[in-house]
Amino acid sequence: MLLEALLIALWAGIIGIDLYVGLTHIHRPVVTGLVVGLILGDVTTGLIVGGTLELIWMGMVPLAGAQPPNVVIGGVIGTAFGIIAGQDPQVAVGVAIPFAVAVQGLITLFFTAFAPMMHKADKFALDANYRGIEGINYLGIAILFVFNALIAFLPIYFGAEEAAAFVETVPQWIIDGLSIAGGIMPAIGFAMLLKIMMKVEYVMFFIVGFVLAAYLELPILAIALIGLAIALYDFYQNKNKPGPDNQGPREEEIADGI
């Protein structure tokens, strides 16, 4: 289990940096579920848990000081727990959220403690010391890597077998409660997403999607493809229409053509 824990810790450290640098978005739970599933030898469960967690974090957007639960540790711990303990993905979600909330609190404390370094960066900027500014940035990245790797490693390595044994002794009503809570969380994630992007003119598509899923019982892939077709149609219909961002050819261009 040591090798698996080290590999998961390495992955957690890398995506912990990606969360704030945002170069590739490999920190998303659906990617983490695949990678952790590959490491632990159960890709199917990894993808299911990762996909379920993705539905939760899809609508959780960090805005200024308001930070959602940590998606990195939530994805890693939730997926690993689901595979190691052999539990339903919704139970894994119920376990992932408390870890994610606690870790985000710790990261906020780290950011607060690191804040005085910005004054040091200001001084380096006044002295045109770009290497000093680079050093501060690399220090922050190194701290993020070590923190996320350590947080991921400890519960997986030292608590893997204990977690599996503990789950076997937990009363069924607690497991059922975690499952219900985990089932509710994706709905909350979608509700937060709709609160941000929902407009009156989009309600018709929401109703169509509900009918396709609830009454016609179409699979998610089929509904997604229908949504993609509608989005493409709308895009190409409005692509050449004049508007604030698309005014058509300018007078100078018309004159040059003549």
Short mmCIF file of C-alpha atoms in Angstrom, two decimals:
data_model
loop_
_atom_site.label_atom_id
_atom_site.label_comp_id
_atom_site.label_asym_id
_atom_site.label_seq_id
_atom_site.Cartn_x
_atom_site.Cartn_y
_atom_site.Cartn_z
CA MET A 1 0.00 0.00 0.00
CA LEU A 2 3.02 2.26 0.45
CA LEU A 3 3.64 2.57 -3.30
CA GLU A 4 -0.02 3.35 -4.02
CA ALA A 5 -0.13 5.95 -1.24
CA LEU A 6 3.03 7.62 -2.55
CA LEU A 7 1.68 7.74 -6.11
CA ILE A 8 -1.62 9.21 -4.92
CA ALA A 9 0.29 11.74 -2.80
CA LEU A 10 2.37 12.71 -5.84
CA TRP A 11 -0.79 13.19 -7.88
CA ALA A 12 -2.42 15.23 -5.08
CA GLY A 13 0.63 17.49 -4.92
CA ILE A 14 0.60 18.10 -8.69
CA ILE A 15 -3.11 18.86 -8.93
CA GLY A 16 -2.90 20.97 -5.77
CA ILE A 17 -0.66 23.30 -7.76
CA ASP A 18 -2.85 23.05 -10.85
CA LEU A 19 -5.87 24.17 -8.81
CA TYR A 20 -4.34 27.61 -8.33
CA VAL A 21 -2.20 27.86 -11.46
CA GLY A 22 -5.03 26.59 -13.66
CA LEU A 23 -2.89 25.43 -16.57
CA THR A 24 -4.63 22.16 -17.42
CA HIS A 25 -7.59 21.69 -15.03
CA ILE A 26 -6.42 18.14 -14.30
CA HIS A 27 -7.45 18.81 -10.69
CA ARG A 28 -11.11 18.17 -11.57
CA PRO A 29 -12.62 15.14 -9.75
CA VAL A 30 -13.48 13.32 -12.98
CA VAL A 31 -9.76 13.26 -13.88
CA THR A 32 -8.67 12.47 -10.33
CA GLY A 33 -11.15 9.58 -10.21
CA LEU A 34 -9.55 8.05 -13.29
CA VAL A 35 -5.99 8.46 -12.01
CA VAL A 36 -6.69 7.20 -8.48
CA GLY A 37 -8.69 4.33 -9.96
CA LEU A 38 -5.69 3.38 -12.12
CA ILE A 39 -3.36 3.51 -9.11
CA LEU A 40 -5.66 1.42 -6.90
CA GLY A 41 -6.67 -0.98 -9.67
CA ASP A 42 -10.37 -0.13 -9.94
CA VAL A 43 -10.90 2.32 -12.79
CA THR A 44 -14.66 1.75 -12.94
CA THR A 45 -15.29 2.78 -9.33
CA GLY A 46 -12.81 5.62 -9.70
CA LEU A 47 -14.67 7.05 -12.68
CA ILE A 48 -18.07 6.65 -11.00
CA VAL A 49 -16.96 8.37 -7.79
CA GLY A 50 -15.02 11.04 -9.70
CA GLY A 51 -17.99 11.73 -11.96
CA THR A 52 -20.32 12.01 -8.97
CA LEU A 53 -17.95 14.43 -7.24
CA GLU A 54 -17.66 16.45 -10.45
CA LEU A 55 -21.40 17.07 -10.35
CA ILE A 56 -20.95 18.59 -6.89
CA TRP A 57 -18.02 20.86 -7.64
CA MET A 58 -19.36 21.90 -11.04
CA GLY A 59 -21.31 24.74 -9.44
CA MET A 60 -18.83 25.59 -6.69
CA VAL A 61 -16.94 28.62 -7.96
CA PRO A 62 -14.30 30.40 -5.85
CA LEU A 63 -15.14 34.10 -5.70
CA ALA A 64 -12.71 36.43 -3.93
CA GLY A 65 -12.65 35.40 -0.26
CA ALA A 66 -15.47 32.88 -0.64
CA GLN A 67 -13.77 29.54 -1.25
CA PRO A 68 -15.65 26.26 -1.82
CA PRO A 69 -14.54 22.99 -0.17
CA ASN A 70 -11.18 21.86 -1.50
CA VAL A 71 -11.76 19.96 -4.74
CA VAL A 72 -8.31 18.33 -4.73
CA ILE A 73 -8.45 16.55 -1.39
CA GLY A 74 -12.18 15.90 -1.73
CA GLY A 75 -11.61 14.14 -5.04
CA VAL A 76 -8.57 12.16 -3.89
CA ILE A 77 -9.90 11.05 -0.49
CA GLY A 78 -13.43 10.42 -1.76
CA THR A 79 -12.27 8.23 -4.64
CA ALA A 80 -9.69 6.36 -2.57
CA PHE A 81 -12.23 5.70 0.20
CA GLY A 82 -14.81 4.44 -2.27
CA ILE A 83 -12.35 1.97 -3.77
CA ILE A 84 -10.57 0.83 -0.60
CA ALA A 85 -13.70 0.45 1.54
CA GLY A 86 -15.75 -0.92 -1.34
CA GLN A 87 -18.66 1.41 -0.63
CA ASP A 88 -21.33 2.95 -2.81
CA PRO A 89 -20.12 6.13 -4.60
CA GLN A 90 -22.71 8.21 -2.73
CA VAL A 91 -21.22 7.07 0.59
CA ALA A 92 -17.78 8.07 -0.69
CA VAL A 93 -19.19 11.53 -1.47
CA GLY A 94 -20.49 11.83 2.08
CA VAL A 95 -16.98 11.11 3.36
CA ALA A 96 -15.22 13.39 0.85
CA ILE A 97 -17.07 16.60 1.71
CA PRO A 98 -15.99 16.84 5.40
CA PHE A 99 -12.36 16.29 4.36
CA ALA A 100 -12.69 18.93 1.65
CA VAL A 101 -14.19 21.49 4.03
CA ALA A 102 -11.53 20.92 6.72
CA VAL A 103 -8.64 21.12 4.26
CA GLN A 104 -9.93 24.34 2.70
CA GLY A 105 -9.95 25.87 6.18
CA LEU A 106 -6.29 24.88 6.63
CA ILE A 107 -5.37 26.32 3.23
CA THR A 108 -7.03 29.61 4.18
CA LEU A 109 -4.83 29.69 7.29
CA PHE A 110 -1.77 29.03 5.14
CA PHE A 111 -2.69 31.88 2.84
CA THR A 112 -3.11 34.18 5.83
CA ALA A 113 0.28 33.18 7.24
CA PHE A 114 1.91 33.64 3.83
CA ALA A 115 0.43 37.13 3.32
CA PRO A 116 3.45 39.01 4.83
CA MET A 117 5.60 37.57 2.03
CA MET A 118 3.74 39.86 -0.37
CA HIS A 119 5.33 42.86 1.34
CA LYS A 120 8.68 41.20 0.73
CA ALA A 121 7.71 40.79 -2.94
CA ASP A 122 6.84 44.50 -3.10
CA LYS A 123 10.31 45.34 -1.81
CA PHE A 124 11.90 43.03 -4.39
CA ALA A 125 9.85 44.77 -7.09
CA LEU A 126 11.08 48.21 -5.99
CA ASP A 127 14.66 46.89 -6.11
CA ALA A 128 14.05 45.27 -9.53
CA ASN A 129 14.99 41.94 -7.94
CA TYR A 130 13.02 39.60 -10.18
CA ARG A 131 14.83 36.53 -8.84
CA GLY A 132 13.54 37.31 -5.36
CA ILE A 133 9.96 37.52 -6.68
CA GLU A 134 10.46 34.22 -8.49
CA GLY A 135 11.72 32.66 -5.27
CA ILE A 136 8.60 33.73 -3.37
CA ASN A 137 6.37 32.26 -6.07
CA TYR A 138 8.28 28.98 -6.14
CA LEU A 139 8.14 28.84 -2.35
CA GLY A 140 4.35 29.13 -2.45
CA ILE A 141 4.14 26.39 -5.07
CA ALA A 142 6.41 24.11 -3.04
CA ILE A 143 4.30 24.62 0.09
CA LEU A 144 1.12 23.80 -1.84
CA PHE A 145 2.70 20.63 -3.25
CA VAL A 146 3.96 19.34 0.09
CA PHE A 147 0.74 20.20 1.92
CA ASN A 148 -1.57 18.45 -0.55
CA ALA A 149 0.72 15.44 -0.90
CA LEU A 150 0.98 15.03 2.87
CA ILE A 151 -2.75 15.41 3.47
CA ALA A 152 -3.46 12.79 0.79
CA PHE A 153 -0.75 10.37 1.93
CA LEU A 154 -1.47 10.15 5.65
CA PRO A 155 -5.11 8.98 5.67
CA ILE A 156 -4.60 6.63 2.71
CA TYR A 157 -1.44 4.92 4.01
CA PHE A 158 -2.18 4.82 7.71
CA GLY A 159 -5.94 4.63 7.49
CA ALA A 160 -6.64 2.40 4.49
CA GLU A 161 -7.11 -0.90 6.26
CA GLU A 162 -8.58 0.79 9.33
CA ALA A 163 -11.09 2.60 7.14
CA ALA A 164 -12.23 -0.63 5.52
CA ALA A 165 -12.50 -2.35 8.91
CA PHE A 166 -14.24 0.65 10.46
CA VAL A 167 -16.88 0.71 7.75
CA GLU A 168 -17.74 -2.90 8.49
CA THR A 169 -18.53 -2.00 12.10
CA VAL A 170 -20.52 1.16 11.36
CA PRO A 171 -24.29 0.76 11.81
CA GLN A 172 -26.22 0.54 8.58
CA TRP A 173 -28.31 3.62 9.41
CA ILE A 174 -25.15 5.75 9.43
CA ILE A 175 -24.08 4.34 6.07
CA ASP A 176 -27.57 5.03 4.73
CA GLY A 177 -27.37 8.59 6.06
CA LEU A 178 -24.05 9.19 4.32
CA SER A 179 -25.50 7.73 1.14
CA ILE A 180 -28.50 10.08 1.29
CA ALA A 181 -26.24 13.08 1.99
CA GLY A 182 -23.99 12.06 -0.89
CA GLY A 183 -26.99 11.75 -3.18
CA ILE A 184 -28.19 15.25 -2.27
CA MET A 185 -24.82 16.93 -2.89
CA PRO A 186 -24.85 16.66 -6.73
CA ALA A 187 -28.29 18.30 -6.72
CA ILE A 188 -26.89 21.14 -4.58
CA GLY A 189 -23.98 21.51 -6.98
CA PHE A 190 -26.32 21.82 -9.94
CA ALA A 191 -28.55 24.25 -8.04
CA MET A 192 -25.53 26.50 -7.39
CA LEU A 193 -24.58 26.30 -11.05
CA LEU A 194 -28.11 27.19 -12.17
CA LYS A 195 -28.18 30.12 -9.75
CA ILE A 196 -25.16 31.55 -11.56
CA MET A 197 -26.11 30.93 -15.18
CA MET A 198 -29.88 30.37 -15.29
CA LYS A 199 -31.82 32.89 -17.39
CA VAL A 200 -35.52 33.08 -18.22
CA GLU A 201 -34.88 32.31 -21.89
CA TYR A 202 -33.13 29.07 -20.94
CA VAL A 203 -36.00 27.63 -18.87
CA MET A 204 -37.44 25.88 -21.94
CA PHE A 205 -34.26 23.82 -22.32
CA PHE A 206 -34.31 22.92 -18.64
CA ILE A 207 -37.90 21.63 -19.03
CA VAL A 208 -36.99 19.65 -22.15
CA GLY A 209 -34.05 18.05 -20.37
CA PHE A 210 -36.22 17.14 -17.40
CA VAL A 211 -38.81 15.49 -19.64
CA LEU A 212 -36.13 13.54 -21.53
CA ALA A 213 -34.59 12.24 -18.29
CA ALA A 214 -37.65 11.72 -16.08
CA TYR A 215 -40.33 10.59 -18.53
CA LEU A 216 -38.53 9.26 -21.60
CA GLU A 217 -35.69 7.86 -19.44
CA LEU A 218 -33.00 8.64 -21.99
CA PRO A 219 -29.39 8.02 -20.89
CA ILE A 220 -27.24 10.98 -19.89
CA LEU A 221 -25.09 10.70 -23.02
CA ALA A 222 -28.13 10.99 -25.29
CA ILE A 223 -29.39 14.07 -23.42
CA ALA A 224 -25.90 15.61 -23.53
CA LEU A 225 -25.73 15.10 -27.30
CA ILE A 226 -29.15 16.70 -27.74
CA GLY A 227 -27.96 19.67 -25.67
CA LEU A 228 -24.80 19.88 -27.77
CA ALA A 229 -26.86 19.92 -30.96
CA ILE A 230 -29.04 22.75 -29.63
CA ALA A 231 -25.97 24.73 -28.52
CA LEU A 232 -24.31 24.32 -31.92
CA TYR A 233 -27.48 25.36 -33.73
CA ASP A 234 -27.80 28.46 -31.55
CA PHE A 235 -24.12 29.32 -32.03
CA TYR A 236 -24.20 29.14 -35.80
CA GLN A 237 -27.56 30.92 -36.02
CA ASN A 238 -26.21 33.89 -34.06
CA LYS A 239 -22.68 33.85 -35.39
CA ASN A 240 -23.31 36.21 -38.30
CA LYS A 241 -26.04 38.32 -36.77
CA PRO A 242 -25.05 41.95 -36.11
CA GLY A 243 -24.79 42.80 -32.46
CA PRO A 244 -22.56 44.49 -29.85
CA ASP A 245 -19.78 41.97 -30.40
CA ASN A 246 -20.42 41.32 -34.06
CA GLN A 247 -21.02 44.48 -36.05
CA GLY A 248 -20.25 43.00 -39.45
CA PRO A 249 -17.64 44.51 -41.81
CA ARG A 250 -16.43 48.01 -40.97
CA GLU A 251 -16.75 50.93 -43.38
CA GLU A 252 -13.02 50.93 -43.99
CA GLU A 253 -13.09 47.27 -45.00
CA ILE A 254 -16.04 47.91 -47.36
CA ALA A 255 -14.20 50.84 -48.94
CA ASP A 256 -11.08 48.72 -49.41
CA GLY A 257 -13.18 46.05 -51.08
CA ILE A 258 -14.66 48.58 -53.48
#
